[in-house]
Short mmCIF file of N, CA and C in Angstrom, two decimals:
data_model
loop_
_atom_site.label_atom_id
_atom_site.label_comp_id
_atom_site.label_asym_id
_atom_site.label_seq_id
_atom_site.Cartn_x
_atom_site.Cartn_y
_atom_site.Cartn_z
N MET V 191 0.85 -1.17 0.00
CA MET V 191 0.00 0.00 0.00
C MET V 191 0.89 1.24 0.00
N SER V 192 0.71 2.10 -0.93
CA SER V 192 1.53 3.31 -1.01
C SER V 192 0.75 4.50 -0.48
N ILE V 193 1.49 5.49 -0.03
CA ILE V 193 0.88 6.71 0.49
C ILE V 193 0.67 7.67 -0.66
N THR V 194 -0.54 8.14 -0.81
CA THR V 194 -0.83 9.10 -1.86
C THR V 194 -0.86 10.50 -1.28
N GLN V 195 -0.83 11.47 -2.15
CA GLN V 195 -0.82 12.86 -1.71
C GLN V 195 -2.09 13.17 -0.92
N GLY V 196 -1.90 13.85 0.23
CA GLY V 196 -3.03 14.22 1.06
C GLY V 196 -3.44 13.16 2.06
N THR V 197 -2.74 12.03 2.07
CA THR V 197 -3.07 10.95 3.00
C THR V 197 -2.54 11.28 4.38
N SER V 198 -3.37 11.06 5.37
CA SER V 198 -2.97 11.31 6.75
C SER V 198 -1.98 10.24 7.19
N VAL V 199 -0.95 10.68 7.93
CA VAL V 199 0.09 9.78 8.41
C VAL V 199 0.02 9.76 9.92
N ARG V 200 0.00 8.56 10.50
CA ARG V 200 -0.09 8.44 11.95
C ARG V 200 1.30 8.38 12.58
N GLY V 201 1.39 8.88 13.81
CA GLY V 201 2.62 8.75 14.56
C GLY V 201 3.74 9.69 14.13
N THR V 202 3.41 10.79 13.51
CA THR V 202 4.46 11.69 13.05
C THR V 202 4.55 12.96 13.89
N ARG V 203 4.01 12.94 15.08
CA ARG V 203 4.05 14.12 15.96
C ARG V 203 5.18 14.06 16.98
N VAL V 204 6.08 13.12 16.84
CA VAL V 204 7.17 12.96 17.80
C VAL V 204 8.09 14.19 17.78
N GLY V 205 8.40 14.71 16.61
CA GLY V 205 9.26 15.88 16.51
C GLY V 205 8.66 17.10 17.19
N GLN V 206 7.37 17.30 16.99
CA GLN V 206 6.69 18.44 17.64
C GLN V 206 6.66 18.26 19.15
N LEU V 207 6.45 17.03 19.60
CA LEU V 207 6.41 16.77 21.03
C LEU V 207 7.77 17.03 21.68
N ILE V 208 8.83 16.57 21.06
CA ILE V 208 10.17 16.82 21.58
C ILE V 208 10.47 18.32 21.57
N ALA V 209 10.11 18.99 20.48
CA ALA V 209 10.33 20.44 20.40
C ALA V 209 9.56 21.18 21.48
N THR V 210 8.36 20.74 21.79
CA THR V 210 7.57 21.39 22.83
C THR V 210 8.19 21.18 24.20
N VAL V 211 8.64 19.95 24.47
CA VAL V 211 9.23 19.62 25.76
C VAL V 211 10.55 20.38 25.96
N VAL V 212 11.25 20.70 24.89
CA VAL V 212 12.51 21.44 25.00
C VAL V 212 12.26 22.95 24.99
N THR V 213 11.38 23.42 24.11
CA THR V 213 11.20 24.86 23.89
C THR V 213 10.55 25.55 25.08
N LEU V 214 9.48 25.02 25.61
CA LEU V 214 8.76 25.72 26.67
C LEU V 214 9.59 25.91 27.94
N PRO V 215 10.25 24.88 28.48
CA PRO V 215 11.10 25.13 29.65
C PRO V 215 12.29 26.04 29.34
N ALA V 216 12.87 25.90 28.16
CA ALA V 216 14.01 26.76 27.78
C ALA V 216 13.57 28.21 27.68
N ALA V 217 12.39 28.45 27.12
CA ALA V 217 11.87 29.81 27.00
C ALA V 217 11.57 30.39 28.38
N LEU V 218 11.02 29.60 29.26
CA LEU V 218 10.76 30.06 30.62
C LEU V 218 12.07 30.41 31.33
N PHE V 219 13.07 29.55 31.20
CA PHE V 219 14.38 29.80 31.79
C PHE V 219 14.98 31.10 31.25
N ALA V 220 14.95 31.28 29.93
CA ALA V 220 15.51 32.48 29.31
C ALA V 220 14.79 33.73 29.78
N TYR V 221 13.48 33.65 29.89
CA TYR V 221 12.71 34.82 30.33
C TYR V 221 13.01 35.17 31.79
N VAL V 222 13.11 34.16 32.65
CA VAL V 222 13.40 34.41 34.06
C VAL V 222 14.80 35.01 34.22
N ILE V 223 15.77 34.44 33.55
CA ILE V 223 17.13 34.96 33.63
C ILE V 223 17.17 36.39 33.08
N GLY V 224 16.50 36.62 31.97
CA GLY V 224 16.44 37.97 31.42
C GLY V 224 15.78 38.96 32.35
N SER V 225 14.74 38.52 33.03
CA SER V 225 14.03 39.39 33.97
C SER V 225 14.87 39.71 35.20
N LEU V 226 15.74 38.81 35.60
CA LEU V 226 16.58 39.02 36.79
C LEU V 226 17.86 39.78 36.47
N THR V 227 18.18 39.95 35.21
CA THR V 227 19.43 40.60 34.80
C THR V 227 19.61 42.01 35.34
N PRO V 228 18.57 42.85 35.47
CA PRO V 228 18.80 44.21 35.98
C PRO V 228 19.43 44.25 37.37
N MET V 229 19.31 43.18 38.13
CA MET V 229 19.92 43.15 39.45
C MET V 229 21.44 43.16 39.37
N ALA V 230 21.99 42.83 38.20
CA ALA V 230 23.45 42.84 38.04
C ALA V 230 23.99 44.25 38.15
N CYS V 231 23.14 45.23 37.91
CA CYS V 231 23.60 46.62 37.93
C CYS V 231 22.95 47.41 39.07
N ASP V 232 22.62 46.75 40.16
CA ASP V 232 22.04 47.45 41.30
C ASP V 232 23.00 48.48 41.89
N SER V 233 24.27 48.20 41.86
CA SER V 233 25.24 49.12 42.45
C SER V 233 25.75 50.17 41.45
N CYS V 234 25.26 50.12 40.22
CA CYS V 234 25.71 51.08 39.21
C CYS V 234 25.10 52.46 39.48
N ASP V 235 25.83 53.47 39.05
CA ASP V 235 25.29 54.82 39.13
C ASP V 235 25.82 55.66 37.97
N GLY V 236 25.15 56.75 37.72
CA GLY V 236 25.59 57.70 36.70
C GLY V 236 25.54 57.14 35.28
N ALA V 237 26.61 57.37 34.56
CA ALA V 237 26.68 57.00 33.14
C ALA V 237 26.63 55.49 32.95
N GLU V 238 27.25 54.76 33.88
CA GLU V 238 27.25 53.30 33.76
C GLU V 238 25.82 52.75 33.87
N ALA V 239 25.04 53.29 34.80
CA ALA V 239 23.66 52.85 34.97
C ALA V 239 22.82 53.22 33.75
N GLU V 240 23.04 54.39 33.19
CA GLU V 240 22.29 54.82 32.01
C GLU V 240 22.61 53.93 30.81
N HIS V 241 23.89 53.63 30.63
CA HIS V 241 24.30 52.75 29.52
C HIS V 241 23.70 51.35 29.70
N PHE V 242 23.75 50.83 30.92
CA PHE V 242 23.19 49.51 31.18
C PHE V 242 21.69 49.49 30.90
N THR V 243 20.98 50.51 31.35
CA THR V 243 19.53 50.56 31.18
C THR V 243 19.15 50.60 29.71
N ARG V 244 19.84 51.45 28.93
CA ARG V 244 19.53 51.53 27.50
C ARG V 244 19.80 50.20 26.80
N SER V 245 20.93 49.60 27.10
CA SER V 245 21.28 48.31 26.48
C SER V 245 20.31 47.22 26.91
N PHE V 246 19.99 47.19 28.20
CA PHE V 246 19.08 46.16 28.70
C PHE V 246 17.69 46.29 28.08
N ASP V 247 17.18 47.50 27.99
CA ASP V 247 15.84 47.69 27.42
C ASP V 247 15.76 47.15 25.99
N THR V 248 16.76 47.46 25.19
CA THR V 248 16.78 46.96 23.82
C THR V 248 16.93 45.44 23.79
N ALA V 249 17.86 44.91 24.58
CA ALA V 249 18.11 43.47 24.59
C ALA V 249 16.90 42.70 25.09
N PHE V 250 16.23 43.20 26.13
CA PHE V 250 15.08 42.49 26.68
C PHE V 250 13.90 42.51 25.70
N THR V 251 13.75 43.60 24.96
CA THR V 251 12.72 43.64 23.93
C THR V 251 13.00 42.59 22.86
N LEU V 252 14.25 42.49 22.43
CA LEU V 252 14.60 41.48 21.43
C LEU V 252 14.43 40.06 21.97
N LEU V 253 14.72 39.86 23.24
CA LEU V 253 14.52 38.54 23.85
C LEU V 253 13.04 38.16 23.83
N ARG V 254 12.18 39.09 24.23
CA ARG V 254 10.74 38.80 24.22
C ARG V 254 10.23 38.53 22.82
N VAL V 255 10.68 39.29 21.84
CA VAL V 255 10.27 39.04 20.45
C VAL V 255 10.75 37.66 20.00
N GLY V 256 11.97 37.30 20.34
CA GLY V 256 12.51 35.99 19.99
C GLY V 256 11.73 34.86 20.63
N LEU V 257 11.34 35.04 21.90
CA LEU V 257 10.58 33.99 22.58
C LEU V 257 9.18 33.86 21.99
N LEU V 258 8.57 34.97 21.63
CA LEU V 258 7.26 34.91 20.97
C LEU V 258 7.36 34.27 19.60
N THR V 259 8.46 34.54 18.91
CA THR V 259 8.68 33.92 17.60
C THR V 259 8.83 32.41 17.75
N SER V 260 9.55 31.97 18.77
CA SER V 260 9.70 30.52 18.98
C SER V 260 8.36 29.87 19.30
N LEU V 261 7.52 30.57 20.06
CA LEU V 261 6.19 30.05 20.33
C LEU V 261 5.36 29.95 19.05
N ALA V 262 5.47 30.96 18.21
CA ALA V 262 4.74 30.94 16.93
C ALA V 262 5.23 29.79 16.05
N LEU V 263 6.54 29.57 16.01
CA LEU V 263 7.08 28.45 15.22
C LEU V 263 6.59 27.11 15.76
N LEU V 264 6.51 27.00 17.06
CA LEU V 264 6.01 25.78 17.67
C LEU V 264 4.54 25.55 17.31
N LEU V 265 3.75 26.60 17.38
CA LEU V 265 2.33 26.49 17.01
C LEU V 265 2.15 26.13 15.54
N VAL V 266 2.99 26.68 14.69
CA VAL V 266 2.91 26.33 13.27
C VAL V 266 3.26 24.87 13.06
N SER V 267 4.27 24.38 13.77
CA SER V 267 4.63 22.96 13.61
C SER V 267 3.50 22.04 14.04
N TRP V 268 2.76 22.43 15.07
CA TRP V 268 1.61 21.63 15.50
C TRP V 268 0.41 21.83 14.59
N GLY V 269 0.29 23.01 13.99
CA GLY V 269 -0.90 23.33 13.21
C GLY V 269 -0.91 22.82 11.79
N LEU V 270 0.26 22.50 11.25
CA LEU V 270 0.29 21.99 9.87
C LEU V 270 -0.44 20.65 9.79
N PRO V 271 -1.15 20.42 8.70
CA PRO V 271 -1.85 19.14 8.56
C PRO V 271 -0.89 17.96 8.64
N GLN V 272 -1.38 16.89 9.21
CA GLN V 272 -0.56 15.70 9.43
C GLN V 272 -0.59 14.83 8.18
N THR V 273 0.02 15.35 7.12
CA THR V 273 0.10 14.61 5.86
C THR V 273 1.56 14.39 5.49
N GLU V 274 1.78 13.49 4.58
CA GLU V 274 3.14 13.14 4.17
C GLU V 274 3.88 14.33 3.55
N GLU V 275 3.18 15.14 2.76
CA GLU V 275 3.88 16.26 2.11
C GLU V 275 4.24 17.38 3.09
N ASN V 276 3.65 17.41 4.26
CA ASN V 276 3.99 18.42 5.28
C ASN V 276 4.98 17.90 6.31
N ALA V 277 5.43 16.68 6.18
CA ALA V 277 6.33 16.09 7.18
C ALA V 277 7.63 16.89 7.31
N ALA V 278 8.21 17.26 6.21
CA ALA V 278 9.46 18.02 6.25
C ALA V 278 9.23 19.41 6.84
N ARG V 279 8.15 20.05 6.47
CA ARG V 279 7.84 21.38 7.00
C ARG V 279 7.64 21.34 8.52
N ARG V 280 6.90 20.34 8.97
CA ARG V 280 6.68 20.20 10.41
C ARG V 280 8.00 19.99 11.15
N ALA V 281 8.89 19.20 10.57
CA ALA V 281 10.19 18.95 11.20
C ALA V 281 11.04 20.22 11.24
N VAL V 282 11.01 20.99 10.16
CA VAL V 282 11.79 22.23 10.14
C VAL V 282 11.28 23.21 11.19
N PHE V 283 9.97 23.40 11.28
CA PHE V 283 9.42 24.31 12.29
C PHE V 283 9.69 23.79 13.70
N ALA V 284 9.65 22.48 13.88
CA ALA V 284 9.92 21.90 15.20
C ALA V 284 11.37 22.13 15.61
N VAL V 285 12.29 22.09 14.68
CA VAL V 285 13.70 22.34 15.00
C VAL V 285 13.97 23.83 15.20
N LEU V 286 13.29 24.67 14.43
CA LEU V 286 13.49 26.12 14.54
C LEU V 286 13.01 26.69 15.88
N ALA V 287 11.99 26.10 16.47
CA ALA V 287 11.44 26.65 17.72
C ALA V 287 12.47 26.69 18.85
N PRO V 288 13.09 25.57 19.24
CA PRO V 288 14.09 25.67 20.31
C PRO V 288 15.36 26.40 19.87
N SER V 289 15.68 26.33 18.60
CA SER V 289 16.85 27.05 18.09
C SER V 289 16.66 28.55 18.24
N THR V 290 15.45 29.03 18.04
CA THR V 290 15.16 30.45 18.18
C THR V 290 15.29 30.89 19.64
N VAL V 291 14.90 30.04 20.55
CA VAL V 291 15.07 30.37 21.98
C VAL V 291 16.55 30.53 22.30
N VAL V 292 17.36 29.59 21.87
CA VAL V 292 18.79 29.64 22.14
C VAL V 292 19.42 30.87 21.50
N PHE V 293 19.10 31.13 20.23
CA PHE V 293 19.64 32.28 19.53
C PHE V 293 19.23 33.59 20.22
N SER V 294 17.97 33.69 20.60
CA SER V 294 17.48 34.91 21.26
C SER V 294 18.19 35.14 22.60
N PHE V 295 18.38 34.07 23.36
CA PHE V 295 19.05 34.20 24.65
C PHE V 295 20.51 34.59 24.48
N LEU V 296 21.19 34.00 23.52
CA LEU V 296 22.59 34.36 23.27
C LEU V 296 22.72 35.80 22.77
N LEU V 297 21.79 36.23 21.95
CA LEU V 297 21.77 37.61 21.50
C LEU V 297 21.56 38.56 22.68
N PHE V 298 20.63 38.21 23.55
CA PHE V 298 20.37 39.01 24.75
C PHE V 298 21.63 39.11 25.61
N GLU V 299 22.25 37.98 25.89
CA GLU V 299 23.46 37.98 26.73
C GLU V 299 24.59 38.77 26.09
N GLY V 300 24.67 38.74 24.77
CA GLY V 300 25.72 39.50 24.09
C GLY V 300 25.48 41.00 24.09
N MET V 301 24.24 41.42 24.21
CA MET V 301 23.92 42.83 24.15
C MET V 301 23.97 43.53 25.50
N VAL V 302 23.83 42.78 26.58
CA VAL V 302 23.79 43.39 27.92
C VAL V 302 25.21 43.56 28.45
N PRO V 303 25.60 44.80 28.76
CA PRO V 303 26.95 45.03 29.30
C PRO V 303 26.97 44.85 30.82
N TYR V 304 27.45 43.72 31.27
CA TYR V 304 27.51 43.48 32.72
C TYR V 304 28.61 44.32 33.34
N PRO V 305 28.32 44.96 34.47
CA PRO V 305 29.35 45.77 35.13
C PRO V 305 30.46 44.87 35.69
N GLY V 306 31.64 45.36 35.66
CA GLY V 306 32.70 44.50 36.13
C GLY V 306 33.84 45.23 36.54
#
């Protein structure tokens, strides 16, 4: 029996499930760490505090956009029809979701100037 175009395929949600189990806790971790980052500059004052605040505001906005993008990618991977021709697309979106979390967090960490 061959699979024809548009035929539903069973058991192909493993990639989305793994991506969900990895993406959601990683996104929560990244958001919590990002939210706690301003405490690194509690002792800052003057120009150093102003520079940190401007950099942090931009970086935290990009982190939130990245985390929302990863959630959207995850939803797309779950929302695509479960057919053979969408298998590759579902896999790509499932891989992109946790990758976006990691990229967003690394970008955030690179943009925030920690006092030292």
